PDB file of C-alpha atoms in Angstrom:
ATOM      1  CA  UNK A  46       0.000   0.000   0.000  1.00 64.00           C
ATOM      2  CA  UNK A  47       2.844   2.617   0.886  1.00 66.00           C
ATOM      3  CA  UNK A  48       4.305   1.723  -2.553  1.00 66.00           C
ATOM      4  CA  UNK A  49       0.848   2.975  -3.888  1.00 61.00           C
ATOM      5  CA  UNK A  50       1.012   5.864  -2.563  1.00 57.00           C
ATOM      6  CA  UNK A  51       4.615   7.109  -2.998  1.00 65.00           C
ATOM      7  CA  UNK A  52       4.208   5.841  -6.843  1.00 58.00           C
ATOM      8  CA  UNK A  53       0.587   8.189  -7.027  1.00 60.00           C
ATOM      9  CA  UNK A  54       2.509  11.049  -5.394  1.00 63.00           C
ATOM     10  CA  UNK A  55       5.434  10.572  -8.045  1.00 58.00           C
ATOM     11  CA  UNK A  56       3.142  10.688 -10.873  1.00 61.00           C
ATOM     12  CA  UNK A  57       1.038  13.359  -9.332  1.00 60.00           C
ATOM     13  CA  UNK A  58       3.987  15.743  -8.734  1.00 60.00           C
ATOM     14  CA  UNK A  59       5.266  14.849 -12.172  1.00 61.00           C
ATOM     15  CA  UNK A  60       2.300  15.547 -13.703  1.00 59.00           C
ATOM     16  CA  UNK A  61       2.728  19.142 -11.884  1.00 60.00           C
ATOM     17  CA  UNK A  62       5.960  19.476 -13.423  1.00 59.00           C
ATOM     18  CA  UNK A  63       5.050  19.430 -16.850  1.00 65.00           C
ATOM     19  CA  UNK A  64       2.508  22.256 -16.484  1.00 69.00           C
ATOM     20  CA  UNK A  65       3.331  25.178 -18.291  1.00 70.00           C
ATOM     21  CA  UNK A  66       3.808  28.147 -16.127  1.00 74.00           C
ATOM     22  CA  UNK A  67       1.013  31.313 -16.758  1.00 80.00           C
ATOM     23  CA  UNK A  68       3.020  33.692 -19.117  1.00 86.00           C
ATOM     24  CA  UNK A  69       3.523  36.815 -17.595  1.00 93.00           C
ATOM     25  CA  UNK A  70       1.667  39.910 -18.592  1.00 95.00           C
ATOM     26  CA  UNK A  71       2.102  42.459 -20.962  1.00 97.00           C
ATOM     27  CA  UNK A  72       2.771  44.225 -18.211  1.00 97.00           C
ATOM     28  CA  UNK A  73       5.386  42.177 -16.699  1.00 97.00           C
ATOM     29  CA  UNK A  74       7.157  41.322 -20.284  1.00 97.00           C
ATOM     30  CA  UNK A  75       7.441  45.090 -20.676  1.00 97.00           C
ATOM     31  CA  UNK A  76       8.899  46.318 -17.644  1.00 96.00           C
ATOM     32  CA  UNK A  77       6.285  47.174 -14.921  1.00 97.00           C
ATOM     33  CA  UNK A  78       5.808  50.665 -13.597  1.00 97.00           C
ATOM     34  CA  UNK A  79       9.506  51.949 -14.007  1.00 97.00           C
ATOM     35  CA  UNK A  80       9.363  51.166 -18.268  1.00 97.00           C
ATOM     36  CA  UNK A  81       5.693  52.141 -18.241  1.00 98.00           C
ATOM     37  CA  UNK A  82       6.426  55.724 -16.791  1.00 98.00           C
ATOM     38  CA  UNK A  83       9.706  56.500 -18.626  1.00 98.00           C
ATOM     39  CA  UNK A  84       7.381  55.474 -21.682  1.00 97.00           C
ATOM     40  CA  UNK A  85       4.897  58.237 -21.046  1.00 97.00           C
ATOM     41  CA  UNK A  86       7.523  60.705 -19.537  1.00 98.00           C
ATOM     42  CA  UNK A  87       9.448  60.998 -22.885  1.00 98.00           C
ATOM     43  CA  UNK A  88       6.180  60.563 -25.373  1.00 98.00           C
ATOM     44  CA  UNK A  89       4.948  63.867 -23.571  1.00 98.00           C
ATOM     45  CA  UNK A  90       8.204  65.809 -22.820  1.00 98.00           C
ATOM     46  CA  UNK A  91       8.598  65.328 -26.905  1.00 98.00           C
ATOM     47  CA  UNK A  92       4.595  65.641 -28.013  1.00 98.00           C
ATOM     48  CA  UNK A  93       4.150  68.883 -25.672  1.00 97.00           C
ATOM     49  CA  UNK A  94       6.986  70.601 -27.339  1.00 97.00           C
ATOM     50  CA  UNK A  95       6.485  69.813 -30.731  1.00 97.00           C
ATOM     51  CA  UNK A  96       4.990  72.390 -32.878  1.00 98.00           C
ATOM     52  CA  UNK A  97       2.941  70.310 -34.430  1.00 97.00           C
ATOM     53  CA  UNK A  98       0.935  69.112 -31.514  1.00 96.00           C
ATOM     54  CA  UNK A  99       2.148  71.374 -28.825  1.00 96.00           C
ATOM     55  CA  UNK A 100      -1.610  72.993 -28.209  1.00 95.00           C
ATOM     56  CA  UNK A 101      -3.063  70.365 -27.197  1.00 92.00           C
ATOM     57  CA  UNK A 102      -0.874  70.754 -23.533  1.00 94.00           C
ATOM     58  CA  UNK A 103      -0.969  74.446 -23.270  1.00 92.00           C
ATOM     59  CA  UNK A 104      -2.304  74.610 -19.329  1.00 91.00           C
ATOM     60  CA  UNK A 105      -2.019  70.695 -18.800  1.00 92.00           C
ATOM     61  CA  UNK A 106      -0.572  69.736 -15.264  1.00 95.00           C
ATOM     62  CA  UNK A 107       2.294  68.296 -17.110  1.00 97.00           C
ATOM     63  CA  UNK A 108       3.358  65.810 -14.065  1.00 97.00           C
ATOM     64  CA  UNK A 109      -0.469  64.761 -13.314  1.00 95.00           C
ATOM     65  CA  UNK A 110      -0.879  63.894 -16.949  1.00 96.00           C
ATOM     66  CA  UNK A 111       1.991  61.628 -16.686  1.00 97.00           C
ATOM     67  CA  UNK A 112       1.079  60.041 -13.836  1.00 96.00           C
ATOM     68  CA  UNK A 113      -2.665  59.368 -15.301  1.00 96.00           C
ATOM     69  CA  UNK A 114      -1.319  58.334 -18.717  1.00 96.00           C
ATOM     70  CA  UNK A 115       1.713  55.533 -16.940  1.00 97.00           C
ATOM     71  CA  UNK A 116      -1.142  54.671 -14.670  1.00 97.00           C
ATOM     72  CA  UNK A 117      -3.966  54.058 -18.092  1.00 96.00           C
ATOM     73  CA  UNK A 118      -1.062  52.086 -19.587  1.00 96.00           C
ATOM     74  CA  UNK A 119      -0.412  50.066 -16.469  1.00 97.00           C
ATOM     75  CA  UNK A 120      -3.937  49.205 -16.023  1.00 96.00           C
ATOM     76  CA  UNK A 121      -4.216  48.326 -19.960  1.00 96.00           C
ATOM     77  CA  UNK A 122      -1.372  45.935 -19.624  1.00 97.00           C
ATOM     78  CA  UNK A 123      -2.702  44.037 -17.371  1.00 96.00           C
ATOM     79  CA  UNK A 124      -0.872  46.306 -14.001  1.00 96.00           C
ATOM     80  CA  UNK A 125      -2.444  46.455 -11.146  1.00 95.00           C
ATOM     81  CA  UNK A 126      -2.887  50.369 -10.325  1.00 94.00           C
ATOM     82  CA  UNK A 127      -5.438  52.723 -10.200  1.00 93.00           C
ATOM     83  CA  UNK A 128      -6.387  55.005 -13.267  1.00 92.00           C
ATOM     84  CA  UNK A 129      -8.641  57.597 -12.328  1.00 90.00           C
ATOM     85  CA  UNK A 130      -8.656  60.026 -15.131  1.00 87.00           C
ATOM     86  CA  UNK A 131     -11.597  60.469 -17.307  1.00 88.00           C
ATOM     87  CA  UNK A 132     -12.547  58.277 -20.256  1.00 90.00           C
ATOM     88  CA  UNK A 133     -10.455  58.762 -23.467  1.00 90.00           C
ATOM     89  CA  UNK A 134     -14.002  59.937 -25.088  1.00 91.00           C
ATOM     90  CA  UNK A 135     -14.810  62.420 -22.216  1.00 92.00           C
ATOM     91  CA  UNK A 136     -10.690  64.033 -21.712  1.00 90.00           C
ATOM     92  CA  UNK A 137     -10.273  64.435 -25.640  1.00 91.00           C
ATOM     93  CA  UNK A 138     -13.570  65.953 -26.248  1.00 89.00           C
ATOM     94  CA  UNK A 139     -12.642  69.812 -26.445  1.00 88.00           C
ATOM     95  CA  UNK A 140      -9.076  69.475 -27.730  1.00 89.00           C
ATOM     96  CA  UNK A 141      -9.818  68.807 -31.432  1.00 92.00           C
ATOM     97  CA  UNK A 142      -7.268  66.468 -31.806  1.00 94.00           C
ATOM     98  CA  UNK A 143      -6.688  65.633 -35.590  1.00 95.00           C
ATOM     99  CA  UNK A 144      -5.610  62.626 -37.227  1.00 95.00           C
ATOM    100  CA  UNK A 145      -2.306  63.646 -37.500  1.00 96.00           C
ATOM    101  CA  UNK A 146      -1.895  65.062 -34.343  1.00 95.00           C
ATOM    102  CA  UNK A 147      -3.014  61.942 -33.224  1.00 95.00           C
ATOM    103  CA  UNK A 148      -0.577  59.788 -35.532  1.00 96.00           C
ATOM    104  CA  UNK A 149       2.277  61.820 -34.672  1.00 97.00           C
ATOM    105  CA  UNK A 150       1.616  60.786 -30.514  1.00 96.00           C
ATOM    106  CA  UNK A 151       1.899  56.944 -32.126  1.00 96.00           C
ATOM    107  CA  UNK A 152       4.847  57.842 -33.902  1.00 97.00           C
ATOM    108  CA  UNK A 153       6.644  59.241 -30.811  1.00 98.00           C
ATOM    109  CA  UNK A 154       5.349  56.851 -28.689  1.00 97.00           C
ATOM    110  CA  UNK A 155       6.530  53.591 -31.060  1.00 97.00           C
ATOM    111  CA  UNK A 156      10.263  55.496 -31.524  1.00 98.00           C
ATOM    112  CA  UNK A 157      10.139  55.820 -27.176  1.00 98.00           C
ATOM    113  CA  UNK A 158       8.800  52.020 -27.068  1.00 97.00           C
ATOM    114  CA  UNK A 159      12.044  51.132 -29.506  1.00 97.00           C
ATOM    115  CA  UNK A 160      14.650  53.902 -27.838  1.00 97.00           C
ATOM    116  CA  UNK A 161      13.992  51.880 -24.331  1.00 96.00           C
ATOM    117  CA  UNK A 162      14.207  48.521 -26.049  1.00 96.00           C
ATOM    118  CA  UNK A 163      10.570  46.898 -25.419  1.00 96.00           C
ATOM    119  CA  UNK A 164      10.565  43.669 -27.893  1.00 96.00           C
ATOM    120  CA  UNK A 165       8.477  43.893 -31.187  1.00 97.00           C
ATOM    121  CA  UNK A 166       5.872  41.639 -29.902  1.00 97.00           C
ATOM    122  CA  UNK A 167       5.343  43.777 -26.723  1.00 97.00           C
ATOM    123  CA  UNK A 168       5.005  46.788 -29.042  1.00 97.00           C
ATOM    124  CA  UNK A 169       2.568  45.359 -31.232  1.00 97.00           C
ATOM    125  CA  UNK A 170       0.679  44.227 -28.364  1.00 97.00           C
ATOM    126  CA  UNK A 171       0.365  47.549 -26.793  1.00 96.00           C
ATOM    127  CA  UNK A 172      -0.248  49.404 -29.974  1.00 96.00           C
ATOM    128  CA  UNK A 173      -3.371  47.122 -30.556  1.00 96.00           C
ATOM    129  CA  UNK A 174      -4.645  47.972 -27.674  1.00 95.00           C
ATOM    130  CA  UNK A 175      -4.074  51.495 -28.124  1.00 93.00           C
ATOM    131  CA  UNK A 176      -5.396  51.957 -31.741  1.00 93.00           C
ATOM    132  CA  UNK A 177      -8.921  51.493 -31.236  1.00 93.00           C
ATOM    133  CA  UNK A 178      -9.224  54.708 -28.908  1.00 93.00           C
ATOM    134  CA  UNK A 179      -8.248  56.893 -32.286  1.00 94.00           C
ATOM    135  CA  UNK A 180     -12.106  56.709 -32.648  1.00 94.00           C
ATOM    136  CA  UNK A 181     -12.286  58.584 -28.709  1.00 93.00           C
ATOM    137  CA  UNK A 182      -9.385  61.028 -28.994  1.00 95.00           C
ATOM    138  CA  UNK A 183      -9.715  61.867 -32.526  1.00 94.00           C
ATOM    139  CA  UNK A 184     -12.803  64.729 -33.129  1.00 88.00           C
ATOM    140  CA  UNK A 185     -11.646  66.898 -35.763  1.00 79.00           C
TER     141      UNK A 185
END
């Protein structure tokens, strides 16, 4: 009988072996927190300067809307934090953000993703998440 029962625990421990471990979430596979926020810090130090989309961040709390934007991103990734900003629909409405302004945000934001060496799959990831809110920021 003991023979039993050291041969079921055998199997039974072997058969735990061979499990494949969860894969980690985009979150994790990106970086966490630290990658996230660098991420959003550099995508708005360069969008809010540019000329081409600078308007949009005239009077913007510059370190609140980092914080909101690393904490959206954390949250979309599977992070666990706390967004509590507004919908994308609701804190783009009176900006009249155009298609390229809004293309030009990607652009940055895929050249910051590349600059702090986040794999292609865990860029493509992200950006498919992010493009279907061009349809909530976008309104002119």
């Amino acid at each position: 009988m003991r023979s039993f029962v050291i041969a079921m625990l055998v199997w039974v421990c072997a058969g735990c072996a061979l499990q494949p471990k969860p894969e980690a979430s985009l979150f994790q596979r990106i970086g966490g927190l630290p990658i996230l926020s660098r991420l959003s810090n550099q995508t708005l130090d360069i969008v809010s300067k540019d000329p081409r989309t600078k308007r949009s961040f005239e009077d913007v709390k510059m370190k609140t809307l980092k914080e909101s934007l690393t904490n959206f991103l954390c949250i979309k990734t599977g992070g666990d934090c706390v967004y509590e900003g507004e919908t994308m629909k609701k804190s783009h409405a009176d900006l009249h953000i155009t298609t390229a302004e809004f293309e030009i945000m990607v652009e940055v934001l895929r050249e910051r993703i590349d600059a702090n060496g986040i794999g292609t799959r865990e860029k493509n990831e992200l950006l498919k998440i992010l493009a279907p809110m061009k349809h909530d920021v976008v309104t002119n």
